[in-house]
PDB file of C-alpha atoms in Angstrom:
ATOM      1  CA  MET K   6     116.856 159.966 109.689  1.00 54.00           C
ATOM      2  CA  LYS K   7     115.118 157.301 111.681  1.00 54.00           C
ATOM      3  CA  THR K   8     111.594 156.291 110.594  1.00 52.00           C
ATOM      4  CA  PHE K   9     108.935 155.653 113.174  1.00 50.00           C
ATOM      5  CA  LYS K  10     107.537 152.118 113.123  1.00 55.00           C
ATOM      6  CA  PRO K  11     104.622 151.573 115.471  1.00 51.00           C
ATOM      7  CA  THR K  12     104.687 148.405 117.503  1.00 56.00           C
ATOM      8  CA  HIS K  13     101.810 145.973 117.665  1.00 57.00           C
ATOM      9  CA  LYS K  14     101.089 147.071 121.232  1.00 60.00           C
ATOM     10  CA  LEU K  15     100.919 150.730 120.195  1.00 54.00           C
ATOM     11  CA  LEU K  16      98.632 149.928 117.266  1.00 48.00           C
ATOM     12  CA  ALA K  17      96.404 147.844 119.501  1.00 54.00           C
ATOM     13  CA  ALA K  18      96.200 150.683 122.037  1.00 52.00           C
ATOM     14  CA  ILE K  19      95.300 153.238 119.335  1.00 55.00           C
ATOM     15  CA  ILE K  20      92.639 150.959 117.859  1.00 56.00           C
ATOM     16  CA  THR K  21      91.218 150.261 121.323  1.00 52.00           C
ATOM     17  CA  LEU K  22      91.027 153.990 122.119  1.00 51.00           C
ATOM     18  CA  PHE K  23      89.338 154.641 118.758  1.00 51.00           C
ATOM     19  CA  ILE K  24      86.767 151.890 119.336  1.00 54.00           C
ATOM     20  CA  LEU K  25      86.069 153.063 122.886  1.00 50.00           C
ATOM     21  CA  SER K  26      85.565 156.674 121.828  1.00 50.00           C
ATOM     22  CA  PHE K  27      83.284 155.584 118.972  1.00 48.00           C
ATOM     23  CA  SER K  28      81.201 153.262 121.155  1.00 44.00           C
ATOM     24  CA  THR K  29      80.834 155.943 123.862  1.00 42.00           C
ATOM     25  CA  ASN K  30      79.485 158.373 121.260  1.00 43.00           C
ATOM     26  CA  THR K  31      77.167 155.712 119.892  1.00 41.00           C
ATOM     27  CA  VAL K  32      75.747 154.972 123.346  1.00 43.00           C
ATOM     28  CA  ALA K  33      75.213 158.692 124.009  1.00 45.00           C
ATOM     29  CA  GLN K  34      73.515 159.125 120.638  1.00 46.00           C
ATOM     30  CA  GLU K  35      71.249 156.129 121.229  1.00 52.00           C
ATOM     31  CA  LYS K  36      69.794 157.597 124.429  1.00 71.00           C
ATOM     32  CA  ILE K  37      66.115 157.767 123.555  1.00 90.00           C
ATOM     33  CA  GLN K  38      63.777 160.454 124.794  1.00 92.00           C
ATOM     34  CA  MET K  39      60.584 159.329 126.456  1.00 95.00           C
ATOM     35  CA  VAL K  40      57.520 160.889 124.847  1.00 96.00           C
ATOM     36  CA  ARG K  41      54.060 160.443 126.291  1.00 96.00           C
ATOM     37  CA  LEU K  42      50.535 161.722 125.792  1.00 96.00           C
ATOM     38  CA  ALA K  43      48.365 162.012 128.862  1.00 97.00           C
ATOM     39  CA  LYS K  44      44.671 162.106 127.957  1.00 97.00           C
ATOM     40  CA  ILE K  45      42.674 163.403 130.889  1.00 98.00           C
ATOM     41  CA  LYS K  46      38.994 163.973 131.545  1.00 98.00           C
ATOM     42  CA  VAL K  47      38.461 166.445 134.353  1.00 98.00           C
ATOM     43  CA  ASP K  48      35.333 167.152 136.378  1.00 98.00           C
ATOM     44  CA  PRO K  49      34.001 170.239 134.521  1.00 98.00           C
ATOM     45  CA  LEU K  50      32.998 171.872 137.827  1.00 98.00           C
ATOM     46  CA  GLN K  51      36.643 171.746 138.960  1.00 98.00           C
ATOM     47  CA  LEU K  52      38.310 172.653 135.672  1.00 98.00           C
ATOM     48  CA  ASP K  53      39.782 175.993 136.767  1.00 98.00           C
ATOM     49  CA  LYS K  54      41.293 174.445 139.892  1.00 98.00           C
ATOM     50  CA  TYR K  55      42.661 171.570 137.828  1.00 98.00           C
ATOM     51  CA  ASN K  56      44.212 173.889 135.220  1.00 98.00           C
ATOM     52  CA  ASN K  57      45.913 175.935 137.950  1.00 98.00           C
ATOM     53  CA  ALA K  58      47.374 172.819 139.575  1.00 98.00           C
ATOM     54  CA  LEU K  59      48.543 171.501 136.190  1.00 98.00           C
ATOM     55  CA  LYS K  60      50.218 174.783 135.222  1.00 98.00           C
ATOM     56  CA  GLU K  61      52.006 174.944 138.573  1.00 98.00           C
ATOM     57  CA  GLN K  62      53.265 171.366 138.235  1.00 98.00           C
ATOM     58  CA  MET K  63      54.412 171.826 134.625  1.00 97.00           C
ATOM     59  CA  THR K  64      56.308 175.069 135.182  1.00 97.00           C
ATOM     60  CA  THR K  65      57.944 173.742 138.352  1.00 98.00           C
ATOM     61  CA  ALA K  66      59.023 170.514 136.650  1.00 97.00           C
ATOM     62  CA  VAL K  67      60.528 172.286 133.646  1.00 97.00           C
ATOM     63  CA  ARG K  68      62.279 174.821 135.889  1.00 97.00           C
ATOM     64  CA  LEU K  69      63.710 172.345 138.420  1.00 97.00           C
ATOM     65  CA  GLU K  70      64.246 169.091 136.540  1.00 97.00           C
ATOM     66  CA  PRO K  71      66.897 168.928 133.807  1.00 96.00           C
ATOM     67  CA  GLY K  72      65.326 165.738 132.410  1.00 96.00           C
ATOM     68  CA  VAL K  73      61.885 167.285 131.892  1.00 97.00           C
ATOM     69  CA  LEU K  74      62.239 168.793 128.428  1.00 95.00           C
ATOM     70  CA  THR K  75      58.748 169.753 127.288  1.00 93.00           C
ATOM     71  CA  TYR K  76      55.158 170.007 128.398  1.00 95.00           C
ATOM     72  CA  TYR K  77      52.285 171.128 126.204  1.00 95.00           C
ATOM     73  CA  ALA K  78      48.754 170.997 127.590  1.00 96.00           C
ATOM     74  CA  VAL K  79      45.751 171.569 125.335  1.00 97.00           C
ATOM     75  CA  ALA K  80      42.001 171.417 125.872  1.00 97.00           C
ATOM     76  CA  ASP K  81      39.425 170.177 123.405  1.00 97.00           C
ATOM     77  CA  LYS K  82      37.540 173.203 122.030  1.00 96.00           C
ATOM     78  CA  THR K  83      34.153 171.517 122.301  1.00 97.00           C
ATOM     79  CA  GLU K  84      34.889 169.714 125.595  1.00 97.00           C
ATOM     80  CA  PRO K  85      37.314 171.931 127.580  1.00 97.00           C
ATOM     81  CA  SER K  86      37.424 169.369 130.375  1.00 98.00           C
ATOM     82  CA  HIS K  87      39.100 166.914 127.964  1.00 98.00           C
ATOM     83  CA  ILE K  88      42.797 167.715 128.204  1.00 97.00           C
ATOM     84  CA  THR K  89      45.746 166.250 126.356  1.00 97.00           C
ATOM     85  CA  ILE K  90      49.286 166.766 127.583  1.00 96.00           C
ATOM     86  CA  LEU K  91      52.397 166.145 125.491  1.00 96.00           C
ATOM     87  CA  GLU K  92      55.294 165.298 127.807  1.00 96.00           C
ATOM     88  CA  ILE K  93      58.893 164.874 126.652  1.00 95.00           C
ATOM     89  CA  TYR K  94      61.590 163.597 128.993  1.00 96.00           C
ATOM     90  CA  ALA K  95      65.313 163.159 128.315  1.00 96.00           C
ATOM     91  CA  ASP K  96      64.846 159.411 128.881  1.00 96.00           C
ATOM     92  CA  THR K  97      62.913 156.943 131.022  1.00 95.00           C
ATOM     93  CA  THR K  98      65.208 157.591 133.984  1.00 96.00           C
ATOM     94  CA  ALA K  99      64.243 161.284 133.897  1.00 96.00           C
ATOM     95  CA  TYR K 100      60.567 160.281 133.898  1.00 97.00           C
ATOM     96  CA  LYS K 101      61.060 157.929 136.848  1.00 97.00           C
ATOM     97  CA  LEU K 102      62.807 160.702 138.778  1.00 97.00           C
ATOM     98  CA  HIS K 103      60.042 163.137 137.843  1.00 98.00           C
ATOM     99  CA  ILE K 104      57.208 161.066 139.294  1.00 97.00           C
ATOM    100  CA  GLU K 105      59.075 160.862 142.606  1.00 98.00           C
ATOM    101  CA  THR K 106      59.428 164.643 143.034  1.00 98.00           C
ATOM    102  CA  THR K 107      57.573 166.560 145.718  1.00 97.00           C
ATOM    103  CA  HIS K 108      55.878 168.857 143.201  1.00 97.00           C
ATOM    104  CA  PHE K 109      54.563 165.948 141.119  1.00 98.00           C
ATOM    105  CA  LYS K 110      53.246 164.149 144.198  1.00 98.00           C
ATOM    106  CA  LYS K 111      51.590 167.400 145.323  1.00 98.00           C
ATOM    107  CA  TYR K 112      49.924 167.705 141.898  1.00 98.00           C
ATOM    108  CA  LYS K 113      48.660 164.098 142.003  1.00 97.00           C
ATOM    109  CA  GLU K 114      47.249 164.581 145.501  1.00 98.00           C
ATOM    110  CA  THR K 115      45.640 167.914 144.565  1.00 98.00           C
ATOM    111  CA  VAL K 116      43.890 166.607 141.435  1.00 98.00           C
ATOM    112  CA  LYS K 117      43.001 163.070 142.548  1.00 97.00           C
ATOM    113  CA  ASP K 118      39.296 163.944 142.967  1.00 97.00           C
ATOM    114  CA  MET K 119      39.217 166.189 139.890  1.00 98.00           C
ATOM    115  CA  VAL K 120      40.437 163.647 137.331  1.00 98.00           C
ATOM    116  CA  LYS K 121      37.654 161.364 136.144  1.00 98.00           C
ATOM    117  CA  CYS K 122      39.700 159.469 133.559  1.00 97.00           C
ATOM    118  CA  LEU K 123      43.406 159.203 132.743  1.00 97.00           C
ATOM    119  CA  GLU K 124      44.951 157.440 129.757  1.00 97.00           C
ATOM    120  CA  LEU K 125      48.726 157.414 129.288  1.00 96.00           C
ATOM    121  CA  VAL K 126      49.953 156.704 125.773  1.00 96.00           C
ATOM    122  CA  ASP K 127      53.662 156.243 125.061  1.00 95.00           C
ATOM    123  CA  VAL K 128      54.500 157.495 121.573  1.00 95.00           C
ATOM    124  CA  THR K 129      57.558 157.828 119.360  1.00 92.00           C
ATOM    125  CA  LEU K 130      58.625 161.273 118.258  1.00 88.00           C
ATOM    126  CA  ILE K 131      59.114 161.141 114.505  1.00 89.00           C
ATOM    127  CA  GLY K 132      59.953 164.788 113.990  1.00 84.00           C
ATOM    128  CA  SER K 133      59.582 168.298 115.264  1.00 82.00           C
ATOM    129  CA  ALA K 134      59.759 171.848 113.983  1.00 85.00           C
ATOM    130  CA  ASN K 135      59.944 174.953 116.085  1.00 79.00           C
ATOM    131  CA  LYS K 136      60.566 178.630 115.342  1.00 83.00           C
ATOM    132  CA  MET K 137      63.126 178.625 118.154  1.00 73.00           C
ATOM    133  CA  ASP K 138      65.189 175.975 116.283  1.00 60.00           C
ATOM    134  CA  LYS K 139      66.565 178.651 113.906  1.00 57.00           C
TER     135      LYS K 139
END
């Protein structure tokens, strides 16, 4: 019976394929989500109109854009016109695509006179827990 002895070229090819498959997985795993808080102060007299525009923009973005992963919007209990939005995107490219969409531009145009103050804070997600993660 003849024994199989791999050649140097074959070994080099196998090692190269192994390294390439490992590095491709590493790059995919290192793709970092973009997480942002938007802190917004809205004109209290226009709060209902603002909330409607925000809800429309959020639901449209999540429905149409694969890179828009999560939106949570909350209002301060004592100052309902102070709104904080948690936004999670697949990565910065998804965010850049998002702000160029028709629905986002419509939202910005609609609320431009309603928003009195906007602060964008980029944050790092350190963990999450969700009943739907079961």
